[in-house]
């Protein structure tokens, strides 16, 4: 008997009064509770095992082989019940099937400061902390790789034994249409280089997890996670247990923003320790540990080359991205593709070439921070367009409006755009900010800038490709008129529970408060793939509508017979089912449920959702397609002090095409939250490391890592633009991530309007502005990109070239001598970093 519960006699009566104490993985009986430190007595006949606390011994060096791990001192310390090392958990895991490169505890090598090497479980946190520090690890140092350029330049020592080449994790090369022809036909060609610094999520709640073993040997893990389904998969793999014997319960998150989308070491470790000790084991990461777990925004170096016609129409675009991925794969392969995927969904791009490379470095692994892989290229594109507009002498808002992607169209890279409200978004912020009165008309030091963006409403394919639904919803109706709704989604602060209740209530005609939501429990709820990629409202919402409509059909059938009317004449509303032609004739919702249960038995229905198939059929086409795309436009008004370089943002206008607004309060909250996070990335946030090459974070605390406070937060004017999409629930689209994307480029464009300098990287700091003011080029930013031997591109004819979404097997590479004209060398286009 495991678990340490009291021994009970036949029929549930009291047993012999002796409790069970767990020591390691063994069990022995102990007379008298006073002698049993391993249990807690809650009532006369209920005794539960006392919680243990876990700490992880982490590497102090960025790159080294593990020579020896000595845990003997720690294991003998008072209060310590278990110690683990990598050999106890040898099976690798990871969020993507192509990047199973992590271990719960490092086996033979550490790849960053903070990599976990050993774990301890003890009776309290102090004992666990002391034991953690008593563990001795001998390392054989290896040269650290700490930048994009260094990773490309130095193929060894390799951080991982897999990847495309040396320390390059992934290289991508795609080409849509005849790009060289597009450049030849262009009237002007522009080229720019940009850099977007990495940043972290900074949720108020740190990562935490509890592992427990049931008396029947099954494992339950409670975790602050955005993806209980994928944590469940990782636990089953690493622990080598049947998935049916593992339960993951996702606790409501105190902020996630993508940082809790991976399965993590600590979740697996507490489960293993619980199995060994038979007792609940808890871990809460410190704020510093969260900085090293990271999975935040990739630092990305970018180069963009665009050929345009005289009116600004984009004839050809060549986009290169170089991602600093940190020490592990995480979502990095997908991140690489995302840096090249969505450039085509806002403005018409006739031909498009993308080359992307993600490298491994000995720093915390990067992953999916809010907007996953798209804020960086959107920053580059929107600032690049602002420069093009300035050279062509065109209003930046007008340039964008001229060349918007049409609704219902297919882009060069085979992304299918549904509803498209970007034009309305631009119109709203232009009018609301009095753009035409202010642009290029404000006194020196005051500026106004505009930028736009688009984002997914969920990925078109699951992480593990299969034909099963991406989400499911179960509904149970009870005789009292209540409704229980079960879904694996997890609310991370975006309000998905509220949306779920509202959608079901709308279909059934009841109050949302009549609904009980059961969420994020792999034992009780249908699979939902997680809260990421702004997928929940659209996918969960559609599944909920399907389940609710099936329940309504059952109620309508019996209610119509009772009232003597056709089903088509019935309405559902205000907790009633009634004849729409004679609303006084009807019954309560609860009465309809009783009638239906009397006829059909217990009333339970299900719904599920699978996105439509992608139009692209080439390698890499799984990243980018979405059932719908949201659109945003932002205008930023700010002051720049030319003497100090200090930037003060006064007001931000943000219009977001949300499709159909389901809950205006939640929508505005998400807009303002996105503005806040985007402003932090634009002006101050950076995940940077000490200059002595020891891989130590420069500012791993909320005191030193700068993010906006209420003092820096400007007035935000939100505009909800409704352009319902046929693929959304009631036409709804996402709002959780898209509004972040235009903030940074709008800030940079406003700085140019204010003082006439281009800051081609973020964050925009006073030092960079002052250096740009002193520079002959009036610019601050990267001067070039490293040389990479790119693979031959996958060439796909564009739809308007007769393409079908499949690669052109007979396509010939562009002839080297057929080179496009040299790009314009306007003062804003290129220049050395000051």
PDB file of N, CA and C in Angstrom, residues 435-493:
ATOM      1  N   UNK A 435      -3.812  61.944 -37.638  1.00  0.00           N
ATOM      2  CA  UNK A 435      -2.548  61.658 -38.313  1.00  0.00           C
ATOM      3  C   UNK A 435      -2.220  62.685 -39.392  1.00  0.00           C
ATOM      4  N   UNK A 436      -3.170  62.995 -40.231  1.00  0.00           N
ATOM      5  CA  UNK A 436      -2.887  63.862 -41.379  1.00  0.00           C
ATOM      6  C   UNK A 436      -2.536  65.286 -40.940  1.00  0.00           C
ATOM      7  N   UNK A 437      -3.005  65.690 -39.759  1.00  0.00           N
ATOM      8  CA  UNK A 437      -2.656  67.015 -39.249  1.00  0.00           C
ATOM      9  C   UNK A 437      -1.281  67.031 -38.595  1.00  0.00           C
ATOM     10  N   UNK A 438      -0.808  65.873 -38.151  1.00  0.00           N
ATOM     11  CA  UNK A 438       0.403  65.825 -37.337  1.00  0.00           C
ATOM     12  C   UNK A 438       1.625  65.276 -38.069  1.00  0.00           C
ATOM     13  N   UNK A 439       1.439  64.340 -39.012  1.00  0.00           N
ATOM     14  CA  UNK A 439       2.571  63.646 -39.617  1.00  0.00           C
ATOM     15  C   UNK A 439       3.455  64.623 -40.376  1.00  0.00           C
ATOM     16  N   UNK A 440       4.726  64.674 -40.010  1.00  0.00           N
ATOM     17  CA  UNK A 440       5.753  65.562 -40.564  1.00  0.00           C
ATOM     18  C   UNK A 440       5.428  67.043 -40.338  1.00  0.00           C
ATOM     19  N   UNK A 441       4.515  67.330 -39.411  1.00  0.00           N
ATOM     20  CA  UNK A 441       4.138  68.725 -39.132  1.00  0.00           C
ATOM     21  C   UNK A 441       4.374  69.119 -37.682  1.00  0.00           C
ATOM     22  N   UNK A 442       4.872  68.215 -36.866  1.00  0.00           N
ATOM     23  CA  UNK A 442       5.079  68.501 -35.456  1.00  0.00           C
ATOM     24  C   UNK A 442       6.433  69.178 -35.244  1.00  0.00           C
ATOM     25  N   UNK A 443       6.570  69.946 -34.158  1.00  0.00           N
ATOM     26  CA  UNK A 443       7.867  70.575 -33.874  1.00  0.00           C
ATOM     27  C   UNK A 443       8.931  69.524 -33.559  1.00  0.00           C
ATOM     28  N   UNK A 444      10.200  69.920 -33.714  1.00  0.00           N
ATOM     29  CA  UNK A 444      11.290  68.992 -33.453  1.00  0.00           C
ATOM     30  C   UNK A 444      11.185  68.461 -32.027  1.00  0.00           C
ATOM     31  N   UNK A 445      11.394  67.154 -31.900  1.00  0.00           N
ATOM     32  CA  UNK A 445      11.280  66.512 -30.600  1.00  0.00           C
ATOM     33  C   UNK A 445       9.945  65.824 -30.388  1.00  0.00           C
ATOM     34  N   UNK A 446       8.969  66.153 -31.196  1.00  0.00           N
ATOM     35  CA  UNK A 446       7.670  65.471 -31.124  1.00  0.00           C
ATOM     36  C   UNK A 446       7.464  64.680 -32.405  1.00  0.00           C
ATOM     37  N   UNK A 447       7.007  63.437 -32.261  1.00  0.00           N
ATOM     38  CA  UNK A 447       6.867  62.588 -33.440  1.00  0.00           C
ATOM     39  C   UNK A 447       5.640  61.719 -33.379  1.00  0.00           C
ATOM     40  N   UNK A 448       5.251  61.253 -34.553  1.00  0.00           N
ATOM     41  CA  UNK A 448       4.122  60.344 -34.680  1.00  0.00           C
ATOM     42  C   UNK A 448       4.498  59.270 -35.692  1.00  0.00           C
ATOM     43  N   UNK A 449       4.218  58.028 -35.376  1.00  0.00           N
ATOM     44  CA  UNK A 449       4.591  56.918 -36.246  1.00  0.00           C
ATOM     45  C   UNK A 449       3.469  55.910 -36.362  1.00  0.00           C
ATOM     46  N   UNK A 450       3.449  55.211 -37.492  1.00  0.00           N
ATOM     47  CA  UNK A 450       2.395  54.228 -37.774  1.00  0.00           C
ATOM     48  C   UNK A 450       3.018  52.905 -38.168  1.00  0.00           C
ATOM     49  N   UNK A 451       2.359  51.822 -37.788  1.00  0.00           N
ATOM     50  CA  UNK A 451       2.762  50.479 -38.220  1.00  0.00           C
ATOM     51  C   UNK A 451       1.538  49.574 -38.154  1.00  0.00           C
ATOM     52  N   UNK A 452       1.617  48.462 -38.876  1.00  0.00           N
ATOM     53  CA  UNK A 452       0.506  47.510 -38.940  1.00  0.00           C
ATOM     54  C   UNK A 452       1.033  46.098 -38.680  1.00  0.00           C
ATOM     55  N   UNK A 453       0.088  45.150 -38.575  1.00  0.00           N
ATOM     56  CA  UNK A 453       0.515  43.771 -38.340  1.00  0.00           C
ATOM     57  C   UNK A 453      -0.630  42.809 -38.595  1.00  0.00           C
ATOM     58  N   UNK A 454      -0.293  41.530 -38.523  1.00  0.00           N
ATOM     59  CA  UNK A 454      -1.276  40.463 -38.627  1.00  0.00           C
ATOM     60  C   UNK A 454      -0.789  39.301 -37.770  1.00  0.00           C
ATOM     61  N   UNK A 455      -1.739  38.479 -37.322  1.00  0.00           N
ATOM     62  CA  UNK A 455      -1.341  37.297 -36.556  1.00  0.00           C
ATOM     63  C   UNK A 455      -2.331  36.164 -36.775  1.00  0.00           C
ATOM     64  N   UNK A 456      -1.878  34.973 -36.371  1.00  0.00           N
ATOM     65  CA  UNK A 456      -2.652  33.739 -36.525  1.00  0.00           C
ATOM     66  C   UNK A 456      -3.843  33.691 -35.573  1.00  0.00           C
ATOM     67  N   UNK A 457      -4.811  32.902 -35.935  1.00  0.00           N
ATOM     68  CA  UNK A 457      -5.862  32.470 -35.014  1.00  0.00           C
ATOM     69  C   UNK A 457      -5.706  30.963 -34.823  1.00  0.00           C
ATOM     70  N   UNK A 458      -4.540  30.583 -34.373  1.00  0.00           N
ATOM     71  CA  UNK A 458      -4.228  29.170 -34.197  1.00  0.00           C
ATOM     72  C   UNK A 458      -3.501  28.606 -35.393  1.00  0.00           C
ATOM     73  N   UNK A 459      -2.587  27.677 -35.118  1.00  0.00           N
ATOM     74  CA  UNK A 459      -1.837  27.025 -36.189  1.00  0.00           C
ATOM     75  C   UNK A 459      -2.710  26.007 -36.908  1.00  0.00           C
ATOM     76  N   UNK A 460      -2.477  25.888 -38.210  1.00  0.00           N
ATOM     77  CA  UNK A 460      -3.285  24.975 -39.005  1.00  0.00           C
ATOM     78  C   UNK A 460      -2.977  23.509 -38.777  1.00  0.00           C
ATOM     79  N   UNK A 461      -1.801  23.221 -38.217  1.00  0.00           N
ATOM     80  CA  UNK A 461      -1.402  21.835 -37.968  1.00  0.00           C
ATOM     81  C   UNK A 461      -0.999  21.671 -36.508  1.00  0.00           C
ATOM     82  N   UNK A 462      -1.219  20.490 -35.931  1.00  0.00           N
ATOM     83  CA  UNK A 462      -0.765  20.241 -34.563  1.00  0.00           C
ATOM     84  C   UNK A 462       0.739  20.021 -34.538  1.00  0.00           C
ATOM     85  N   UNK A 463       1.328  20.074 -33.345  1.00  0.00           N
ATOM     86  CA  UNK A 463       2.768  19.857 -33.213  1.00  0.00           C
ATOM     87  C   UNK A 463       3.140  18.448 -33.668  1.00  0.00           C
ATOM     88  N   UNK A 464       2.343  17.479 -33.242  1.00  0.00           N
ATOM     89  CA  UNK A 464       2.525  16.102 -33.732  1.00  0.00           C
ATOM     90  C   UNK A 464       1.464  15.867 -34.792  1.00  0.00           C
ATOM     91  N   UNK A 465       1.897  15.794 -36.044  1.00  0.00           N
ATOM     92  CA  UNK A 465       0.940  15.717 -37.141  1.00  0.00           C
ATOM     93  C   UNK A 465       0.076  14.467 -37.024  1.00  0.00           C
ATOM     94  N   UNK A 466      -1.224  14.661 -37.086  1.00  0.00           N
ATOM     95  CA  UNK A 466      -2.184  13.561 -37.076  1.00  0.00           C
ATOM     96  C   UNK A 466      -3.509  14.086 -37.588  1.00  0.00           C
ATOM     97  N   UNK A 467      -4.471  13.210 -37.733  1.00  0.00           N
ATOM     98  CA  UNK A 467      -5.776  13.585 -38.279  1.00  0.00           C
ATOM     99  C   UNK A 467      -6.830  13.812 -37.207  1.00  0.00           C
ATOM    100  N   UNK A 468      -6.401  13.845 -35.951  1.00  0.00           N
ATOM    101  CA  UNK A 468      -7.364  14.012 -34.870  1.00  0.00           C
ATOM    102  C   UNK A 468      -7.691  15.485 -34.640  1.00  0.00           C
ATOM    103  N   UNK A 469      -8.804  15.758 -33.974  1.00  0.00           N
ATOM    104  CA  UNK A 469      -9.176  17.161 -33.717  1.00  0.00           C
ATOM    105  C   UNK A 469      -8.122  17.874 -32.873  1.00  0.00           C
ATOM    106  N   UNK A 470      -8.091  19.197 -33.023  1.00  0.00           N
ATOM    107  CA  UNK A 470      -7.176  20.015 -32.227  1.00  0.00           C
ATOM    108  C   UNK A 470      -7.752  20.341 -30.853  1.00  0.00           C
ATOM    109  N   UNK A 471      -9.040  20.218 -30.720  1.00  0.00           N
ATOM    110  CA  UNK A 471      -9.675  20.484 -29.440  1.00  0.00           C
ATOM    111  C   UNK A 471     -11.017  19.775 -29.389  1.00  0.00           C
ATOM    112  N   UNK A 472     -11.474  19.509 -28.182  1.00  0.00           N
ATOM    113  CA  UNK A 472     -12.777  18.879 -27.991  1.00  0.00           C
ATOM    114  C   UNK A 472     -13.491  19.494 -26.807  1.00  0.00           C
ATOM    115  N   UNK A 473     -14.815  19.461 -26.852  1.00  0.00           N
ATOM    116  CA  UNK A 473     -15.651  19.978 -25.766  1.00  0.00           C
ATOM    117  C   UNK A 473     -16.745  18.964 -25.485  1.00  0.00           C
ATOM    118  N   UNK A 474     -16.963  18.687 -24.213  1.00  0.00           N
ATOM    119  CA  UNK A 474     -18.085  17.851 -23.782  1.00  0.00           C
ATOM    120  C   UNK A 474     -19.040  18.701 -22.949  1.00  0.00           C
ATOM    121  N   UNK A 475     -20.327  18.466 -23.144  1.00  0.00           N
ATOM    122  CA  UNK A 475     -21.346  19.202 -22.395  1.00  0.00           C
ATOM    123  C   UNK A 475     -22.278  18.208 -21.723  1.00  0.00           C
ATOM    124  N   UNK A 476     -22.580  18.460 -20.465  1.00  0.00           N
ATOM    125  CA  UNK A 476     -23.549  17.654 -19.720  1.00  0.00           C
ATOM    126  C   UNK A 476     -24.616  18.584 -19.153  1.00  0.00           C
ATOM    127  N   UNK A 477     -25.885  18.242 -19.415  1.00  0.00           N
ATOM    128  CA  UNK A 477     -27.008  19.032 -18.919  1.00  0.00           C
ATOM    129  C   UNK A 477     -27.632  18.333 -17.714  1.00  0.00           C
ATOM    130  N   UNK A 478     -27.909  19.105 -16.661  1.00  0.00           N
ATOM    131  CA  UNK A 478     -28.542  18.474 -15.504  1.00  0.00           C
ATOM    132  C   UNK A 478     -29.988  18.957 -15.359  1.00  0.00           C
ATOM    133  N   UNK A 479     -30.740  18.243 -14.558  1.00  0.00           N
ATOM    134  CA  UNK A 479     -32.171  18.463 -14.463  1.00  0.00           C
ATOM    135  C   UNK A 479     -32.543  19.797 -13.840  1.00  0.00           C
ATOM    136  N   UNK A 480     -31.607  20.391 -13.139  1.00  0.00           N
ATOM    137  CA  UNK A 480     -31.891  21.683 -12.534  1.00  0.00           C
ATOM    138  C   UNK A 480     -31.622  22.856 -13.453  1.00  0.00           C
ATOM    139  N   UNK A 481     -31.237  22.587 -14.677  1.00  0.00           N
ATOM    140  CA  UNK A 481     -30.971  23.665 -15.625  1.00  0.00           C
ATOM    141  C   UNK A 481     -29.516  24.075 -15.695  1.00  0.00           C
ATOM    142  N   UNK A 482     -28.671  23.412 -14.921  1.00  0.00           N
ATOM    143  CA  UNK A 482     -27.245  23.711 -14.996  1.00  0.00           C
ATOM    144  C   UNK A 482     -26.582  22.982 -16.145  1.00  0.00           C
ATOM    145  N   UNK A 483     -25.449  23.508 -16.568  1.00  0.00           N
ATOM    146  CA  UNK A 483     -24.695  22.911 -17.671  1.00  0.00           C
ATOM    147  C   UNK A 483     -23.229  22.822 -17.254  1.00  0.00           C
ATOM    148  N   UNK A 484     -22.662  21.645 -17.369  1.00  0.00           N
ATOM    149  CA  UNK A 484     -21.231  21.461 -17.134  1.00  0.00           C
ATOM    150  C   UNK A 484     -20.533  21.334 -18.481  1.00  0.00           C
ATOM    151  N   UNK A 485     -19.474  22.113 -18.649  1.00  0.00           N
ATOM    152  CA  UNK A 485     -18.722  22.117 -19.906  1.00  0.00           C
ATOM    153  C   UNK A 485     -17.291  21.681 -19.603  1.00  0.00           C
ATOM    154  N   UNK A 486     -16.825  20.665 -20.305  1.00  0.00           N
ATOM    155  CA  UNK A 486     -15.495  20.094 -20.089  1.00  0.00           C
ATOM    156  C   UNK A 486     -14.628  20.381 -21.318  1.00  0.00           C
ATOM    157  N   UNK A 487     -13.462  20.989 -21.089  1.00  0.00           N
ATOM    158  CA  UNK A 487     -12.534  21.248 -22.195  1.00  0.00           C
ATOM    159  C   UNK A 487     -11.123  21.301 -21.632  1.00  0.00           C
ATOM    160  N   UNK A 488     -10.168  20.798 -22.392  1.00  0.00           N
ATOM    161  CA  UNK A 488      -8.781  20.774 -21.943  1.00  0.00           C
ATOM    162  C   UNK A 488      -8.076  22.102 -22.019  1.00  0.00           C
ATOM    163  N   UNK A 489      -8.769  23.162 -22.452  1.00  0.00           N
ATOM    164  CA  UNK A 489      -8.122  24.478 -22.527  1.00  0.00           C
ATOM    165  C   UNK A 489      -7.721  24.950 -21.133  1.00  0.00           C
ATOM    166  N   UNK A 490      -6.774  25.894 -21.092  1.00  0.00           N
ATOM    167  CA  UNK A 490      -6.327  26.429 -19.816  1.00  0.00           C
ATOM    168  C   UNK A 490      -6.286  27.945 -19.917  1.00  0.00           C
ATOM    169  N   UNK A 491      -6.905  28.597 -18.943  1.00  0.00           N
ATOM    170  CA  UNK A 491      -6.952  30.060 -18.917  1.00  0.00           C
ATOM    171  C   UNK A 491      -5.639  30.577 -18.346  1.00  0.00           C
ATOM    172  N   UNK A 492      -4.921  31.351 -19.144  1.00  0.00           N
ATOM    173  CA  UNK A 492      -3.654  31.927 -18.688  1.00  0.00           C
ATOM    174  C   UNK A 492      -3.801  33.428 -18.440  1.00  0.00           C
ATOM    175  N   UNK A 493      -5.045  33.844 -18.217  1.00  0.00           N
ATOM    176  CA  UNK A 493      -5.315  35.255 -17.975  1.00  0.00           C
ATOM    177  C   UNK A 493      -5.999  35.937 -19.134  1.00  0.00           C
TER     178      UNK A 493
END
